[in-house]
Amino acid sequence: MSYSPYLLKGQKAIVTGASSGIGEAIARYLALSGAAVAINYHSEAEEAEKIVDDIRANNGEAFAIQADVSKEDQVKAMFQQTLQNFGTIDILVNNAGLQKDSPFVDMTLDQWNTVIGVNLTGQFLCAREAAKEFLRRGVQPQISSAAGKIICMSSVHQVIPWAGHVNYATSKGGIDMMMQSIAQELAPHKIRVNSIAPGAIKTPINKSAWDTPQDEAKLLQLIPAKRVGEVEDIAKAAVWLASDDSDYVNGTTLFVDGGMTLYPGFTNNG
Ligand code: NAD
């Protein structure tokens, strides 16, 4: 990995769910780009500490912090601790998410509430705390032209319905409207809020979909680019959205999906 250590120089970031998968890659790329990073984790303390060690070994700044993003008190404590350590925050990457899949009629209220609680309410709680700090501090022109940046991890399932995953698709559809509404409200304060909608990316969350050559071949039927995405594909998009290079981008969703949302079923005349 090579990245400009000046792009995000002096900026402070929180990445939620950063002990694995996409969140881990984003944390590493933000650090490579010069940002100090709070590595939020839910239960994988060892993995989070390893990422911190790697970043520090590379002359970066990071620390690990445990919090369940669906719990208001824990989110508030995480932001307090981060502000104490870093002084302020410039970038929030709302990445933590999970799936609790079930046929619709068998879906329990607990499965529904857990997914909405982490994927949607968790993003609300973190975005609110970040926005408070952005508003308090305002723009520091020597650091960034924005008072703050929020990047919400959505999914192609914010637009593609997903049978057997109603709770998950609903949470991602909700993220889209939440993101746009926050962006509309906070744009006058020079706060930028955008989403990334990944397609199929190789991470623990969807291992069963690409684990064997047969599974991968089946998955590739849904991807015009004919490759499953890698976490770096998402991390690079996140760095761009966090940087001033995307200064005029606000309230939008960047689909990073190899064309999965291009109705691949119509490729050969439908
Ligand atoms: P992952 O399972 O590796 O990452 C999810 C992370 O969220 C894990 O580190 C997990 O510990 C953390 N997490 C779960 N519940 C939490 C909680 N209550 N509080 C704090 N952290 C919590 O999978 P991933 O693919 O890297 O997923 C990251 C994000 O990307 C998710 O929001 C997911 O919906 C989204 N996404 C992934 C794909 C894909 O193909 N992998 C596609 C579209 C969207």
XYZ file of N, CA, C and O and ligand atoms in Angstrom, residues 15-26 40-44 65-71 74-75 78 94-99 114 117-119 122-123 152-157 162 168 171-172 175 196-207 210 219 228-229 231 234 256 260, ligand 1:
324
model
N -13.308 5.455 12.982
C -13.894 4.459 12.090
C -14.578 3.416 12.968
O -13.928 2.793 13.813
N -15.880 3.227 12.773
C -16.585 2.229 13.582
C -16.483 0.854 12.922
O -16.354 0.745 11.696
N -16.510 -0.164 13.749
C -16.389 -1.530 13.233
C -15.101 -1.712 12.462
O -15.087 -2.296 11.381
N -14.000 -1.216 13.041
C -12.735 -1.150 12.283
C -11.792 -2.306 12.587
O -10.643 -2.292 12.160
N -12.278 -3.327 13.282
C -11.370 -4.432 13.621
C -11.350 -5.508 12.547
O -10.650 -6.517 12.682
N -12.116 -5.341 11.472
C -12.130 -6.342 10.397
C -12.622 -5.708 9.103
O -13.133 -4.576 9.103
N -12.458 -6.460 8.018
C -13.106 -6.141 6.748
C -12.886 -4.727 6.225
O -11.770 -4.200 6.231
N -13.973 -4.136 5.776
C -13.930 -2.820 5.139
C -13.454 -1.750 6.121
O -12.651 -0.880 5.778
N -13.948 -1.805 7.359
C -13.572 -0.801 8.364
C -12.076 -0.827 8.636
O -11.433 0.233 8.747
N -11.520 -2.029 8.724
C -10.071 -2.156 8.951
C -9.303 -1.498 7.797
O -8.363 -0.722 8.017
N -9.706 -1.814 6.570
C -8.995 -1.257 5.405
C -9.112 0.267 5.382
O -8.134 0.976 5.091
N -10.282 0.772 5.701
C -10.460 2.235 5.712
C -9.561 2.862 6.774
O -8.888 3.868 6.528
N -12.564 1.861 16.327
C -13.654 1.331 17.163
C -13.831 -0.169 16.887
O -13.771 -0.620 15.758
N -14.046 -0.923 17.960
C -14.359 -2.343 17.805
C -15.464 -2.710 18.781
O -15.685 -2.022 19.784
N -16.130 -3.802 18.458
C -17.204 -4.281 19.338
C -16.674 -5.345 20.280
O -16.806 -5.235 21.489
N -16.050 -6.402 19.735
C -15.591 -7.493 20.604
C -14.192 -7.997 20.266
O -13.638 -8.779 21.027
N -13.620 -7.555 19.135
C -12.318 -8.094 18.702
C -11.165 -7.186 19.161
O -10.502 -6.538 18.338
N -10.670 1.567 20.567
C -11.693 1.902 21.554
C -12.924 1.018 21.376
O -13.493 0.940 20.284
N -13.311 0.378 22.472
C -14.460 -0.526 22.443
C -15.748 0.279 22.577
O -15.810 1.216 23.378
N -16.747 -0.035 21.787
C -18.092 0.526 21.975
C -19.060 -0.233 21.084
O -18.728 -0.581 19.950
N -20.240 -0.465 21.623
C -21.350 -0.989 20.823
C -22.063 0.235 20.255
O -22.644 1.023 21.011
N -22.010 0.398 18.937
C -22.541 1.647 18.349
C -24.056 1.780 18.481
O -24.597 2.854 18.250
N -24.721 0.707 18.863
C -26.182 0.804 19.022
C -26.578 1.290 20.417
O -27.757 1.470 20.693
N -25.569 1.524 21.281
C -25.850 1.947 22.659
C -25.420 3.408 22.855
O -24.229 3.741 22.735
N -22.565 4.244 25.273
C -21.248 3.789 24.811
C -20.720 4.665 23.669
O -19.529 4.937 23.574
N -21.623 5.117 22.813
C -21.205 6.010 21.720
C -20.712 7.334 22.298
O -19.663 7.866 21.908
N -17.357 6.867 23.766
C -16.328 6.714 22.725
C -15.919 8.089 22.174
O -14.724 8.363 21.973
N -18.891 5.848 9.454
C -19.959 5.062 10.073
C -19.998 3.719 9.358
O -20.789 3.515 8.437
N -19.155 2.791 9.794
C -19.004 1.561 9.022
C -19.624 0.327 9.676
O -20.005 -0.609 8.985
N -19.706 0.301 11.012
C -20.141 -0.923 11.712
C -21.478 -1.412 11.166
O -22.394 -0.621 10.928
N -21.573 -2.711 10.974
C -22.830 -3.257 10.470
C -22.843 -4.758 10.614
O -21.793 -5.395 10.795
N -24.030 -5.334 10.561
C -24.135 -6.798 10.640
C -25.397 -7.270 9.928
O -26.235 -6.469 9.501
N -25.479 -8.573 9.770
C -26.652 -9.199 9.165
C -27.232 -10.222 10.135
O -26.476 -10.891 10.844
N -32.049 -5.845 16.172
C -30.583 -5.847 16.249
C -29.986 -5.195 15.002
O -29.093 -4.346 15.090
N -30.863 -1.581 14.875
C -30.157 -0.915 15.982
C -28.703 -0.623 15.671
O -28.201 0.471 15.956
N -28.012 -1.594 15.086
C -26.589 -1.389 14.783
C -26.429 -0.607 13.478
O -25.742 0.419 13.429
N -27.080 -1.073 12.410
C -26.807 -0.507 11.078
C -27.366 0.908 10.895
O -26.748 1.728 10.211
N -27.220 3.000 15.054
C -25.797 3.185 15.372
C -25.193 4.318 14.556
O -24.421 5.135 15.065
N -25.565 4.389 13.284
C -25.034 5.479 12.435
C -25.605 6.827 12.868
O -24.906 7.841 12.860
N -21.062 7.422 5.474
C -21.944 6.344 5.929
C -21.734 5.117 5.047
O -21.783 5.237 3.816
N -21.530 3.949 5.668
C -21.388 2.736 4.873
C -22.775 2.177 4.604
O -23.454 1.684 5.494
N -23.190 2.319 3.365
C -24.489 1.779 2.968
C -24.248 0.461 2.255
O -23.377 -0.333 2.653
N -24.937 0.221 1.164
C -24.826 -1.040 0.420
C -25.618 -0.869 -0.861
O -26.529 -0.024 -0.930
N -25.318 -1.704 -1.856
C -26.192 -1.708 -3.038
C -27.633 -2.017 -2.628
O -28.582 -1.682 -3.341
N -27.800 -2.621 -1.442
C -29.155 -2.953 -0.984
C -29.906 -1.747 -0.434
O -30.989 -1.899 0.098
N -33.868 -7.190 -1.173
C -33.107 -8.411 -0.881
C -33.948 -9.366 -0.053
O -34.042 -9.232 1.180
N -31.879 -6.082 6.866
C -30.630 -5.474 6.375
C -30.919 -4.455 5.267
O -30.442 -3.307 5.315
N -32.416 -1.375 6.657
C -31.447 -0.515 7.368
C -30.646 0.313 6.367
O -30.373 1.494 6.600
N -30.301 -0.280 5.225
C -29.480 0.447 4.250
C -30.321 1.484 3.491
O -29.832 2.574 3.178
N -30.450 4.356 5.750
C -29.201 5.125 5.783
C -29.213 6.181 4.670
O -28.776 7.319 4.857
N -21.079 5.533 0.966
C -20.507 4.586 0.008
C -21.422 3.371 0.005
O -21.815 2.880 1.066
N -21.788 2.928 -1.202
C -22.616 1.729 -1.323
C -21.785 0.631 -1.981
O -21.677 0.584 -3.210
N -21.166 -0.228 -1.181
C -20.380 -1.313 -1.781
C -21.293 -2.363 -2.407
O -22.419 -2.578 -1.950
N -20.767 -3.011 -3.444
C -21.419 -4.227 -3.963
C -20.896 -5.397 -3.146
O -20.845 -5.311 -1.915
N -20.488 -6.472 -3.811
C -19.956 -7.627 -3.079
C -18.455 -7.446 -2.869
O -17.684 -7.395 -3.827
N -18.060 -7.339 -1.620
C -16.664 -7.148 -1.252
C -16.250 -8.339 -0.386
O -17.020 -8.738 0.501
N -15.058 -8.874 -0.629
C -14.634 -10.050 0.134
C -14.312 -9.688 1.582
O -13.266 -9.087 1.867
N -15.221 -10.013 2.498
C -15.000 -9.777 3.934
C -15.696 -10.903 4.701
O -16.457 -11.688 4.117
N -15.496 -10.936 6.026
C -16.161 -11.994 6.805
C -17.688 -11.967 6.710
O -18.334 -13.009 6.814
N -18.289 -10.778 6.457
C -19.753 -10.673 6.515
C -20.423 -11.531 5.442
O -21.544 -11.993 5.623
N -19.743 -11.738 4.296
C -20.385 -12.453 3.183
C -19.531 -13.614 2.677
O -19.596 -13.981 1.509
N -18.718 -14.181 3.577
C -17.758 -15.234 3.190
C -18.444 -16.391 2.443
O -17.909 -16.924 1.474
N -18.617 -16.228 -1.455
C -17.473 -16.299 -2.386
C -16.433 -17.335 -1.959
O -15.371 -17.460 -2.574
N -21.832 -15.780 -7.772
C -21.849 -14.359 -7.395
C -21.466 -13.475 -8.588
O -22.045 -12.405 -8.810
N -15.019 -10.014 -7.814
C -15.562 -9.635 -6.510
C -14.675 -8.522 -5.968
O -13.451 -8.534 -6.153
N -15.282 -7.553 -5.323
C -14.508 -6.398 -4.854
C -13.594 -6.738 -3.693
O -13.797 -7.732 -2.976
N -11.455 -5.052 -0.223
C -11.673 -3.968 0.758
C -10.973 -2.672 0.342
O -11.450 -1.576 0.639
N -13.005 -0.073 -1.505
C -13.848 0.796 -0.675
C -12.977 1.805 0.086
O -13.335 2.988 0.223
N -19.779 1.628 -5.279
C -18.498 0.988 -5.616
C -18.812 -0.495 -5.699
O -18.690 -1.247 -4.722
N -22.844 -3.741 -10.155
C -23.916 -4.621 -9.670
C -25.306 -3.980 -9.765
O -26.310 -4.668 -9.924
P -17.323 -7.243 8.810
O -18.213 -8.210 9.496
O -15.895 -7.591 8.629
O -17.369 -5.803 9.498
C -18.418 -5.339 10.301
C -17.790 -4.768 11.543
O -18.809 -4.167 12.343
C -17.105 -5.846 12.399
O -15.816 -5.397 12.755
C -18.010 -5.940 13.609
O -17.322 -6.300 14.801
C -18.552 -4.516 13.678
N -19.760 -4.421 14.479
C -20.854 -5.214 14.446
N -21.736 -4.839 15.367
C -21.189 -3.769 16.015
C -21.618 -2.933 17.051
N -22.798 -3.120 17.666
N -20.808 -1.928 17.456
C -19.604 -1.729 16.874
N -19.142 -2.492 15.870
C -19.931 -3.505 15.445
O -18.016 -6.965 7.398
P -17.752 -5.799 6.340
O -18.156 -6.362 5.035
O -16.421 -5.214 6.478
O -18.889 -4.743 6.743
C -18.620 -3.366 6.963
C -19.778 -2.532 6.456
O -19.866 -2.657 5.037
C -21.149 -2.954 7.011
O -21.904 -1.799 7.297
C -21.757 -3.717 5.840
O -23.161 -3.693 5.871
C -21.192 -2.936 4.674
N -21.230 -3.645 3.399
C -20.447 -4.739 3.166
C -20.523 -5.363 1.935
C -19.672 -6.562 1.586
O -19.849 -7.129 0.495
N -18.743 -6.985 2.425
C -21.395 -4.904 0.958
C -22.180 -3.795 1.228
C -22.094 -3.167 2.453
